[in-house]
PDB file of C-alpha atoms in Angstrom:
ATOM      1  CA  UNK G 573     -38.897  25.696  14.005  1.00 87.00           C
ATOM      2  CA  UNK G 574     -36.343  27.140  16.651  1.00 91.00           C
ATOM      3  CA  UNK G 575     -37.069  30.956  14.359  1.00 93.00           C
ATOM      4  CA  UNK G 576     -40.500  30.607  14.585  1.00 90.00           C
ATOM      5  CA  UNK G 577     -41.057  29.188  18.069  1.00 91.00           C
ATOM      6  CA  UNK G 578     -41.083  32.446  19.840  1.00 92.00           C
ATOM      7  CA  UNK G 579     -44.516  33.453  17.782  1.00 91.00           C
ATOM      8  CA  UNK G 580     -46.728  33.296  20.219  1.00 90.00           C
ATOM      9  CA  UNK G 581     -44.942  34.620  23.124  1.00 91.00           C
ATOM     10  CA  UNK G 582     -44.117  38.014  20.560  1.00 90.00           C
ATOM     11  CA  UNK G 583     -48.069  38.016  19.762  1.00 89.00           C
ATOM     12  CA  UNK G 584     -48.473  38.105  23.744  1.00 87.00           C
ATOM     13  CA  UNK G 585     -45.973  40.780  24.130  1.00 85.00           C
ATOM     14  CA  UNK G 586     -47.781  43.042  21.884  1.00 84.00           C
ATOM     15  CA  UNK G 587     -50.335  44.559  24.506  1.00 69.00           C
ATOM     16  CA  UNK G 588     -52.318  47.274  23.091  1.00 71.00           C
ATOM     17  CA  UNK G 589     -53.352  46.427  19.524  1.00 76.00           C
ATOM     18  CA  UNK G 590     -56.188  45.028  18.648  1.00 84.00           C
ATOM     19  CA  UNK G 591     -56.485  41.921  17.395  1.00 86.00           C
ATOM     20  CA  UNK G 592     -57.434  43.400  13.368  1.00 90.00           C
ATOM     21  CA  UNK G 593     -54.268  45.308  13.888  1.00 90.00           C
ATOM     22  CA  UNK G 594     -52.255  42.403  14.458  1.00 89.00           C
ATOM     23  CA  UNK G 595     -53.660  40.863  11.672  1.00 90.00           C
ATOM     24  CA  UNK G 596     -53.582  43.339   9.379  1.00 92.00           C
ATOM     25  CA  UNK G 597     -49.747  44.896   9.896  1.00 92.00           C
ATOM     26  CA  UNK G 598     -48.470  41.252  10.501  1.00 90.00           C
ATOM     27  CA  UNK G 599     -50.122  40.126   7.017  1.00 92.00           C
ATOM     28  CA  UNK G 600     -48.756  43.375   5.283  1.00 94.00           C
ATOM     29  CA  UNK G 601     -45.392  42.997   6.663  1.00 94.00           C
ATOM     30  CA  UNK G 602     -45.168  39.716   6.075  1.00 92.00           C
ATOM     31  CA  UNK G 603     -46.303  40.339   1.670  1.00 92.00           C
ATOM     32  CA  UNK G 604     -43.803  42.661   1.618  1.00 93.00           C
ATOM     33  CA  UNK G 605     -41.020  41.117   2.909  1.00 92.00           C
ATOM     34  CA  UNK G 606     -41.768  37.703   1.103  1.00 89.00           C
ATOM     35  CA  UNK G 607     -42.330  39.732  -1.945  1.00 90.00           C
ATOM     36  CA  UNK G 608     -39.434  41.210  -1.559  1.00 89.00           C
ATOM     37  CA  UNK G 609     -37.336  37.808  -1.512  1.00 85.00           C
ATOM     38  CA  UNK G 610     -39.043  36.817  -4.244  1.00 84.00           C
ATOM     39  CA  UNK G 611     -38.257  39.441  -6.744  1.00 86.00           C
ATOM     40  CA  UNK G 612     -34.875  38.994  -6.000  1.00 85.00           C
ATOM     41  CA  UNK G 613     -34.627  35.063  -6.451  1.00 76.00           C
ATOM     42  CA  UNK G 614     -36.438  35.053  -9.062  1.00 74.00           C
ATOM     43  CA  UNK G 615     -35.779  38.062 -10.839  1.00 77.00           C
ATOM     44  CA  UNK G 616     -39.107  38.647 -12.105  1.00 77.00           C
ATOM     45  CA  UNK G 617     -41.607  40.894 -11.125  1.00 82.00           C
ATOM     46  CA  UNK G 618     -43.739  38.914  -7.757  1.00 81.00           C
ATOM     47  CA  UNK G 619     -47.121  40.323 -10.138  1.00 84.00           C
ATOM     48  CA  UNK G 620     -45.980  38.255 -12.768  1.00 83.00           C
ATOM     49  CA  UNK G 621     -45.283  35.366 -10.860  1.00 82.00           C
ATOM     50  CA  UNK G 622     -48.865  35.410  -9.066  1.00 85.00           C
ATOM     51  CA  UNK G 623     -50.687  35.603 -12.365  1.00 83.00           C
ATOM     52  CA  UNK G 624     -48.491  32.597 -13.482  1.00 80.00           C
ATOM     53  CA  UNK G 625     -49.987  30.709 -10.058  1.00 84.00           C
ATOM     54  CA  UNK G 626     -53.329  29.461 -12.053  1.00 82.00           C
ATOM     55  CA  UNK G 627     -56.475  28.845  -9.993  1.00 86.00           C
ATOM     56  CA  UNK G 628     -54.897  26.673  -7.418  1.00 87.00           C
ATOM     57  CA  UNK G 629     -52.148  29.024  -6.493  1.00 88.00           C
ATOM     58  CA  UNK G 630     -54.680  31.737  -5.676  1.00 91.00           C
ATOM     59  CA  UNK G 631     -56.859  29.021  -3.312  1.00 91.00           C
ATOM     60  CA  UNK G 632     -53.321  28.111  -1.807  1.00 90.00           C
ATOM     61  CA  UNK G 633     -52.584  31.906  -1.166  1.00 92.00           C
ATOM     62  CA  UNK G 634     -56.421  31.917   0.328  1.00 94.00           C
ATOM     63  CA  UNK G 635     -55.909  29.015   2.273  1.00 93.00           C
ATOM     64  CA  UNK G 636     -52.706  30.198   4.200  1.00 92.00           C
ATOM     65  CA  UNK G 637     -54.184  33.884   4.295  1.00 93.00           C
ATOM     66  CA  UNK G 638     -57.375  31.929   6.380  1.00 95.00           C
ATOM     67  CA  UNK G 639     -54.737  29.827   8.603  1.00 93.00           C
ATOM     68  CA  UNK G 640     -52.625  32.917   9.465  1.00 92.00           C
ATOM     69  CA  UNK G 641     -55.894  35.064  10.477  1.00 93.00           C
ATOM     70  CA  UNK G 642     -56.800  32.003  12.953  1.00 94.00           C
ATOM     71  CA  UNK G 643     -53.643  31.650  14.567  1.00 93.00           C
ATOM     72  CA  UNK G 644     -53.436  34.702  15.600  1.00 91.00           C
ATOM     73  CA  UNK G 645     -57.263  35.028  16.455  1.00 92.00           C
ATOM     74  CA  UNK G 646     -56.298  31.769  18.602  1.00 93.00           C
ATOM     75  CA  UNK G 647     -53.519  33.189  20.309  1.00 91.00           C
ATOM     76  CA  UNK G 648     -55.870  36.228  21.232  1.00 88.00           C
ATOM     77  CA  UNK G 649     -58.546  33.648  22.753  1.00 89.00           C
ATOM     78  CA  UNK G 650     -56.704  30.624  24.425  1.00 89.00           C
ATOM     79  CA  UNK G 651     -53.550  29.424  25.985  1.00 89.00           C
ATOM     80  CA  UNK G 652     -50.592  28.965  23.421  1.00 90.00           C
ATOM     81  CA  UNK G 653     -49.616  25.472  24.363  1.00 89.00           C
ATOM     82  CA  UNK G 654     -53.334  24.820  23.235  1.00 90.00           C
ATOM     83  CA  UNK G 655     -53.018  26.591  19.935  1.00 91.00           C
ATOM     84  CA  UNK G 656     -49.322  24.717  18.904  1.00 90.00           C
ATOM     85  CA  UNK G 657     -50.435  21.478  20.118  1.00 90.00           C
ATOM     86  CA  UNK G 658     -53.543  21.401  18.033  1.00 90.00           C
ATOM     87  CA  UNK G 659     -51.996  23.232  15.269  1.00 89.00           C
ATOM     88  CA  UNK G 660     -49.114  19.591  15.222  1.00 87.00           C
ATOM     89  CA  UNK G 661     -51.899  17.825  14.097  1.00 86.00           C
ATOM     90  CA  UNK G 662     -52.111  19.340  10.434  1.00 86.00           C
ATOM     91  CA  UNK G 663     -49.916  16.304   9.310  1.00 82.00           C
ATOM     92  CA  UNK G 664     -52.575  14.234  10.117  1.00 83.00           C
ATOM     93  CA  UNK G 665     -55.612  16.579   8.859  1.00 85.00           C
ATOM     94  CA  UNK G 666     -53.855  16.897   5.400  1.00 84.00           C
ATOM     95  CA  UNK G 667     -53.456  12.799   5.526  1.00 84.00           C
ATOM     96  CA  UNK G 668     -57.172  12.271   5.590  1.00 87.00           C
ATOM     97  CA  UNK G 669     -57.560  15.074   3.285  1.00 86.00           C
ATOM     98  CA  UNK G 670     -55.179  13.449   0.589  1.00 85.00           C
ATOM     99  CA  UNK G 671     -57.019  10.155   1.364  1.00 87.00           C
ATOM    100  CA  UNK G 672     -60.745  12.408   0.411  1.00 87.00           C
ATOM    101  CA  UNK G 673     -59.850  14.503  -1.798  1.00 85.00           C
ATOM    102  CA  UNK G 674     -56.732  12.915  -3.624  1.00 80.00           C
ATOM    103  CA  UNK G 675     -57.577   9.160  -2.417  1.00 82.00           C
ATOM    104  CA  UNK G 676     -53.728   8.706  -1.483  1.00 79.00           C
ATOM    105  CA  UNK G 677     -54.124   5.766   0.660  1.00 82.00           C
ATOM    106  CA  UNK G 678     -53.469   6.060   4.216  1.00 79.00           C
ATOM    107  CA  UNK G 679     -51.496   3.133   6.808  1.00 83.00           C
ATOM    108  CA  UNK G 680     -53.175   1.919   9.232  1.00 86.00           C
ATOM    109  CA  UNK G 681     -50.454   3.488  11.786  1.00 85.00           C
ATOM    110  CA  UNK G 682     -51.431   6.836  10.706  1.00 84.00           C
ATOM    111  CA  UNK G 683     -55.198   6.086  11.225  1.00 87.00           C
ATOM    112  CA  UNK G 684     -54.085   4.764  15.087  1.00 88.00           C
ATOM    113  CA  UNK G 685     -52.150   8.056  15.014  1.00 86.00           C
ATOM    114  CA  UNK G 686     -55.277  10.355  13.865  1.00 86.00           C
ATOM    115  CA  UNK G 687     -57.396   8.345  16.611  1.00 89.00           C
ATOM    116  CA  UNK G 688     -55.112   9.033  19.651  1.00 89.00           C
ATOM    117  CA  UNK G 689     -54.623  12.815  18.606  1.00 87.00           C
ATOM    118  CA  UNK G 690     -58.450  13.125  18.705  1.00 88.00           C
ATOM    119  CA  UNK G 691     -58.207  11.933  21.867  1.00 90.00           C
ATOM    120  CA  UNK G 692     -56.210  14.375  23.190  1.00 89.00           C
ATOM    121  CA  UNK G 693     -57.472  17.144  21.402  1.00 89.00           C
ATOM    122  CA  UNK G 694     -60.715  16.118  23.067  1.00 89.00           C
ATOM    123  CA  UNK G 695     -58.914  16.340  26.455  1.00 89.00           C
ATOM    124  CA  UNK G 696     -57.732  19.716  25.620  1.00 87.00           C
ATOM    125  CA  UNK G 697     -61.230  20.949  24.882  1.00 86.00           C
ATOM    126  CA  UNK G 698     -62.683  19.067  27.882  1.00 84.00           C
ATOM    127  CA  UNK G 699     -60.079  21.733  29.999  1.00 81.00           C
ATOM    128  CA  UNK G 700     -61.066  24.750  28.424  1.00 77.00           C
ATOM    129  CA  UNK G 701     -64.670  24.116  28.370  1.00 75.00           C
ATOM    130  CA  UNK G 702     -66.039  26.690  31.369  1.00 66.00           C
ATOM    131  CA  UNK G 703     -63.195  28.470  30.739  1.00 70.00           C
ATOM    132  CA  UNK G 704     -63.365  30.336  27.924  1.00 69.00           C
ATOM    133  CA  UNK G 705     -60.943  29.630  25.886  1.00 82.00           C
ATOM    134  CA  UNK G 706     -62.993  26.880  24.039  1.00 87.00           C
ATOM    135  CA  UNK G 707     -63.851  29.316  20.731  1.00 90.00           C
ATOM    136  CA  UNK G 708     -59.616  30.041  20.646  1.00 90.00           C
ATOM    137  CA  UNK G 709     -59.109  26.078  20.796  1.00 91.00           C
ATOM    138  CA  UNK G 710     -61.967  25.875  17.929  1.00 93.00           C
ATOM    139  CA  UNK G 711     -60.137  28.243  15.774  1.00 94.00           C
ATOM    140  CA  UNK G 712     -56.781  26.572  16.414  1.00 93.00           C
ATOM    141  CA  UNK G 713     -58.329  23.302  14.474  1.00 93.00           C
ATOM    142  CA  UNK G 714     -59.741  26.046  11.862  1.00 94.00           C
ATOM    143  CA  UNK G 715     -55.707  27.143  11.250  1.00 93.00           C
ATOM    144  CA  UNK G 716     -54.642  23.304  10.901  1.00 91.00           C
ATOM    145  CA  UNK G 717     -57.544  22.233   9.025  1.00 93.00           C
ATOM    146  CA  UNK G 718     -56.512  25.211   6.532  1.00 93.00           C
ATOM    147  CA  UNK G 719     -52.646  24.641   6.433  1.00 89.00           C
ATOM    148  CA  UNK G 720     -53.698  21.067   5.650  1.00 88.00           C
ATOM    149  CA  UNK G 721     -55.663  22.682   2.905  1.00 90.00           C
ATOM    150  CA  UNK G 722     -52.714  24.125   1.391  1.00 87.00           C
ATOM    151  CA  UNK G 723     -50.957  20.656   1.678  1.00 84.00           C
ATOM    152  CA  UNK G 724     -53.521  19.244  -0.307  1.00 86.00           C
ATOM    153  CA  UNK G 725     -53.194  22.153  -3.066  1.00 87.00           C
ATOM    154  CA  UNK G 726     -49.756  21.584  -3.114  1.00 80.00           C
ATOM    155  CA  UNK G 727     -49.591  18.432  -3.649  1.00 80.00           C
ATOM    156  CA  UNK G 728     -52.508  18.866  -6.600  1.00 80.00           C
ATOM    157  CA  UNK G 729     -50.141  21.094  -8.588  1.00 79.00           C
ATOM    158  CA  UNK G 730     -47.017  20.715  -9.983  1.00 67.00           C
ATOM    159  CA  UNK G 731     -45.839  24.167 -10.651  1.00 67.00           C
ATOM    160  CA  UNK G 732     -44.106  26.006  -7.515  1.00 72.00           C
ATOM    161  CA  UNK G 733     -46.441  28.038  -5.908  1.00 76.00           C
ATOM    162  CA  UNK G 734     -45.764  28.133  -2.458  1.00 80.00           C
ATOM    163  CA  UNK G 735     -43.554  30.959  -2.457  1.00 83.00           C
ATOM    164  CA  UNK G 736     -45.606  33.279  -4.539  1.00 87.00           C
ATOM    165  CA  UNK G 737     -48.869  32.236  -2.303  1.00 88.00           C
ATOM    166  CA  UNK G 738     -47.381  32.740   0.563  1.00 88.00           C
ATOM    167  CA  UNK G 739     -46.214  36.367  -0.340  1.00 89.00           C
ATOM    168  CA  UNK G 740     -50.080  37.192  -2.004  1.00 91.00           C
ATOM    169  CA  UNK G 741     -51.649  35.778   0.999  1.00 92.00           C
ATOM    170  CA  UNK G 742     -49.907  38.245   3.178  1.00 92.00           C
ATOM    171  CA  UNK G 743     -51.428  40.872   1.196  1.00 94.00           C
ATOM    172  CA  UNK G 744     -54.919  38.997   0.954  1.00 94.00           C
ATOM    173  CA  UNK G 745     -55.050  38.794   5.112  1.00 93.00           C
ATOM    174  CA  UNK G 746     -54.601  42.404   5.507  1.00 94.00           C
ATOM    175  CA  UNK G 747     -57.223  43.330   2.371  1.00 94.00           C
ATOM    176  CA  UNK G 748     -59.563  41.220   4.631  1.00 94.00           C
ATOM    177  CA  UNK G 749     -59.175  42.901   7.927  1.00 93.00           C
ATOM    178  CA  UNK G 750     -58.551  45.886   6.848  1.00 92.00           C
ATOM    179  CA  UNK G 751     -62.553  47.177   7.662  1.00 91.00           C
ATOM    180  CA  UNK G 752     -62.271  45.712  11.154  1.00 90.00           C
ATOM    181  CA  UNK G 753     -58.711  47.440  11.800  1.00 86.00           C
ATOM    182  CA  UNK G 754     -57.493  50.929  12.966  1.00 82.00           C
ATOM    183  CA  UNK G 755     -53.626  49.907  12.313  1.00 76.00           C
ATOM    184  CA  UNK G 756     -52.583  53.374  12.737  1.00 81.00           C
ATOM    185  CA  UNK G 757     -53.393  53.402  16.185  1.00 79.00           C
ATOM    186  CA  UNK G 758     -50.720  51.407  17.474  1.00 84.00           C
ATOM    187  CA  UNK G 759     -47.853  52.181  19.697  1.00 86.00           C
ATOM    188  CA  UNK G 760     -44.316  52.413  18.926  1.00 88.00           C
ATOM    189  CA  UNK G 761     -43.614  49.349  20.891  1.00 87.00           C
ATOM    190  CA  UNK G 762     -46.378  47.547  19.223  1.00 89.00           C
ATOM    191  CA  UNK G 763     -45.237  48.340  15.404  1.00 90.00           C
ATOM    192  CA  UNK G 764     -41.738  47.819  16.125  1.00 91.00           C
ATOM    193  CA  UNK G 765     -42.417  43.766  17.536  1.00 91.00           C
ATOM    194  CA  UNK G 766     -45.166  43.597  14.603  1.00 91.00           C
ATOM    195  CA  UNK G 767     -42.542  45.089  11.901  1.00 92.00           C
ATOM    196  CA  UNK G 768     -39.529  42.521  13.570  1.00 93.00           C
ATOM    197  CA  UNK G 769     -42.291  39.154  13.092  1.00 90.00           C
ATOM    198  CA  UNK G 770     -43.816  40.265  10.083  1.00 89.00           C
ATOM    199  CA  UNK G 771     -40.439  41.791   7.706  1.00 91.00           C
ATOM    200  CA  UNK G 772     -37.934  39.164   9.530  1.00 91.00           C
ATOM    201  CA  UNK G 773     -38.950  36.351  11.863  1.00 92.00           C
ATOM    202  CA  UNK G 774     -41.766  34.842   9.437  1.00 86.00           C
ATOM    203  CA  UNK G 775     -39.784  35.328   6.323  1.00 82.00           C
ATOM    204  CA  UNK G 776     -36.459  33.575   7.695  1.00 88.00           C
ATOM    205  CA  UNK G 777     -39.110  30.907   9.260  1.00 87.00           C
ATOM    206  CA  UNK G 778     -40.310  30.252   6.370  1.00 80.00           C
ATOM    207  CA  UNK G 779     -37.479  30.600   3.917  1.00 78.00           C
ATOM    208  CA  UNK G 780     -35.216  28.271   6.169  1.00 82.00           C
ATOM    209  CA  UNK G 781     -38.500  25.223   6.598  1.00 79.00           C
ATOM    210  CA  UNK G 782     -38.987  25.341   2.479  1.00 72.00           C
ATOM    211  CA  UNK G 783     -35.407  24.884   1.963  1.00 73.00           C
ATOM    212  CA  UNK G 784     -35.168  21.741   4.607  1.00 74.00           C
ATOM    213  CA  UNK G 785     -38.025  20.494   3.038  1.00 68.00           C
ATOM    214  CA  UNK G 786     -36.326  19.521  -0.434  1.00 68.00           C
ATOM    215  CA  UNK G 787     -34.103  17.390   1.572  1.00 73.00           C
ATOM    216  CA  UNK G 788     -35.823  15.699   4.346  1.00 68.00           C
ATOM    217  CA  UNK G 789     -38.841  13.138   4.540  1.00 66.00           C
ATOM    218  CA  UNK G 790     -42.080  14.162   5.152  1.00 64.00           C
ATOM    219  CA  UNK G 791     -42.277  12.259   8.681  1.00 64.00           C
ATOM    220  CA  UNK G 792     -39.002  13.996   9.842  1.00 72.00           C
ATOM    221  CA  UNK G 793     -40.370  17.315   8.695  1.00 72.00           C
ATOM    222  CA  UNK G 794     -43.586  16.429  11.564  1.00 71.00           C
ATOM    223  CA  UNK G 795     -41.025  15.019  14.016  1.00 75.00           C
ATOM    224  CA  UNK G 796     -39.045  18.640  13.715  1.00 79.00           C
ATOM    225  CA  UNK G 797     -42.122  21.202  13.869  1.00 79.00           C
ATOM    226  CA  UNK G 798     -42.929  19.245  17.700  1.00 83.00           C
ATOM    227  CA  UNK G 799     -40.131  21.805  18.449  1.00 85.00           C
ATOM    228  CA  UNK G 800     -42.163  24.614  18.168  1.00 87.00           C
ATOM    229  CA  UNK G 801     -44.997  22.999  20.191  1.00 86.00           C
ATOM    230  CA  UNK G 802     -42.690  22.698  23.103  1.00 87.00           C
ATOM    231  CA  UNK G 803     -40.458  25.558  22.624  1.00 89.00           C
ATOM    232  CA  UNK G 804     -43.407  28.030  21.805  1.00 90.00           C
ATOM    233  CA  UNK G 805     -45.186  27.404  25.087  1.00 90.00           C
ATOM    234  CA  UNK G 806     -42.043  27.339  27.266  1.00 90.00           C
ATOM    235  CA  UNK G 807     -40.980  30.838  26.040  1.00 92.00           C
ATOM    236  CA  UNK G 808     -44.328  32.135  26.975  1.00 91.00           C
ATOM    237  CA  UNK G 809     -44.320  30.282  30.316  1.00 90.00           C
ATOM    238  CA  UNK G 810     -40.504  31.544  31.517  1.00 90.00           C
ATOM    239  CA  UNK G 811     -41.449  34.933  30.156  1.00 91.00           C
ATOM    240  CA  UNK G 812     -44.795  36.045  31.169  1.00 88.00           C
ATOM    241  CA  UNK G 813     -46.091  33.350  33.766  1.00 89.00           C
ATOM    242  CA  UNK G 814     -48.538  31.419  31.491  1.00 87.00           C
ATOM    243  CA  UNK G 815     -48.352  27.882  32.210  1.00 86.00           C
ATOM    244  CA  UNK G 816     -50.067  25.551  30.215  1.00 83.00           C
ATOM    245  CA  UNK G 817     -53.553  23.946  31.831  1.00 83.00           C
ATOM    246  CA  UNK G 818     -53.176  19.879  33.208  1.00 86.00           C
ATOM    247  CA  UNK G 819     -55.487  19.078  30.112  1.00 86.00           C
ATOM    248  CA  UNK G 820     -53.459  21.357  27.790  1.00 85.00           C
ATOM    249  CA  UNK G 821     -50.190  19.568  29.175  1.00 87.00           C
ATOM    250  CA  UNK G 822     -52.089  15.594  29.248  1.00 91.00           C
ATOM    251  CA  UNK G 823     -54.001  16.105  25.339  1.00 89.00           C
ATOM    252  CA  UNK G 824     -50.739  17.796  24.382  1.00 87.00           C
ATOM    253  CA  UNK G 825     -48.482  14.528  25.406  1.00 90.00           C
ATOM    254  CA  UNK G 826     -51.175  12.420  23.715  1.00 90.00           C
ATOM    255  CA  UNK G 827     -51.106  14.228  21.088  1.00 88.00           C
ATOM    256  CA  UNK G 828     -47.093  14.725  20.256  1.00 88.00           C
ATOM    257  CA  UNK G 829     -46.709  10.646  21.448  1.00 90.00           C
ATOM    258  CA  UNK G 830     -49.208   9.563  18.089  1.00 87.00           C
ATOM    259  CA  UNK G 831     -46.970  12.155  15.998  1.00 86.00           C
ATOM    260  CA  UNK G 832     -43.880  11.019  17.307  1.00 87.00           C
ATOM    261  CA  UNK G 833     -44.824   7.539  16.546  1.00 87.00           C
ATOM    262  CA  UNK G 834     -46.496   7.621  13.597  1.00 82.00           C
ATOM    263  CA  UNK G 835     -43.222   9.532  11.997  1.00 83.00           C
ATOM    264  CA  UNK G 836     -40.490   6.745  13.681  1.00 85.00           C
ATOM    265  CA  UNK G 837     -42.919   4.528  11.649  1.00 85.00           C
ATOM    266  CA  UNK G 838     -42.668   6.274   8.256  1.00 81.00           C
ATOM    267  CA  UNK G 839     -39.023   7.246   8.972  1.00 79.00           C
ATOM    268  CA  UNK G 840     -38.035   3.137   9.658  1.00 80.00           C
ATOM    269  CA  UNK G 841     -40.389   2.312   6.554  1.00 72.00           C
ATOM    270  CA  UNK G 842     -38.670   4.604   4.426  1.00 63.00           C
ATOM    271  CA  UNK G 843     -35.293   3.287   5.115  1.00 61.00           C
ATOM    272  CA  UNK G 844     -36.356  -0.532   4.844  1.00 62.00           C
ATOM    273  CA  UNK G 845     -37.838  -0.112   1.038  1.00 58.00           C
ATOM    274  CA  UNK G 846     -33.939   0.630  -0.236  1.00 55.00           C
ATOM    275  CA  UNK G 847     -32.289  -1.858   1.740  1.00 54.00           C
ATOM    276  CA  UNK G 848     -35.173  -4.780   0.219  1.00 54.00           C
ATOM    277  CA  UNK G 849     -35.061  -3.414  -2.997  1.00 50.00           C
TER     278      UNK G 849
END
């Protein structure tokens, strides 16, 4: 969370692109290099591996492809305190997507949770209405919704796809933007911050959140991405000026108090089964 936390303030730095550019150089880089690490953990060739996926590997790898073209579509239209706060929520999205699709029953704590964070994503969108940043703060729920998505995929399968749909979805974003794009228009100092996110910030992101995963519960994995909703917008802020809105900073406490909560919760629940049983 600490690796990935300067995203949005390195998707702010980039001036001069376009946002297809973005997209597309950010989802190439980031196939290659994931494809890349996979061929050499696994040892097999990444084409293999993504014909191995089955159906719901490819709808994972379409899934993520979708949430990484909104968050960086969000970045381009609102504030990115709005964007990380709304994007905490997918926790909760993918809870009452297990519960519809995959009728995993849900606490009542975590419906109390889902309540107050609608609340305050309410609040944020009440601030950015007249302002407008409202279509950025739409696509921000888009990019959640989808991650939860994935979630829901993930769970659905046993076989290990994540990796491998990760890496194809890199290669699906940029296949979809490439008609909009002119990537090679870009600047020098453009390609250079696209190549460092894309080949090495992403990748270690992402290679160092799968492998805490295996060994932490899913409440404390919630509780530890809150550090990339503050860090990310404090980067920007003490960087570039761009201080989060009073709505953006009153939905975004509302918001991270029902995740806190609801994960202390799970976390305390957790421990009590073993020590009853």
């Amino acid at each position: 969370m600490v690796v990935i936390s300067p995203d949005g303030l390195i998707l702010r730095t980039i001036g001069d692109a376009g946002t297809w550019d973005i997209l597309f150089w950010r989802s190439l880089f980031m196939g290659i290099s994931l494809s890349l690490a996979l061929a050499v953990s696994e040892r097999r060739n990444p084409i293999a591996l993504w014909r191995g996926m089955g159906r719901m590997g490819w709808l994972s790898a379409l899934a993520l492809a979708g949430a990484n073209l909104c968050f960086v579509a969000a970045i381009a239209q609102t504030h990115v305190a709005n964007v990380l706060v709304i994007l905490a929520t997918m926790p909760l999205f993918g809870a009452v997507l297990g519960w519809l699709v995959l009728r995993e029953a849900v606490r009542g704590r975590t419906w109390f949770a889902i309540a107050l964070a609608l609340a305050g994503i309410a609040i944020i969108f009440g601030g950015s209405i007249g302002g407008g940043t409202l279509s950025g703060d739409l696509t921000a729920v888009g990019c959640a919704f989808l991650h939860a998505v994935n979630l829901v995929i993930l769970r659905r399968t046993k076989t290990p796809i994540m990796l491998p749909a990760l890496a194809l979805s890199g290669f699906i974003g940029a296949a979809m933007v490439l008609p909009f794009a002119g990537p090679l228009g870009l600047t020098a100092h453009d390609m250079r911050w696209l190549a460092f996110s894309g080949l090495v910030q992403m990748p270690l992101a992402l290679f160092l959140f799968l492998s805490g995963t295996r060994y932490v519960p899913a409440a404390e994995v919630a509780l530890f991405s809150l550090v990339e909703t503050v860090l990310g917008p404090l980067w920007v802020w003490l960087a570039i000026g761009e201080r989060p809105g009073d709505a953006a900073l009153i939905g975004g406490s509302i918001v991270m108090s029902a995740i806190v909560a609801n994960s202390v919760l799970a976390l305390k629940g957790d421990r009590r089964r073993p020590a009853e049983a």
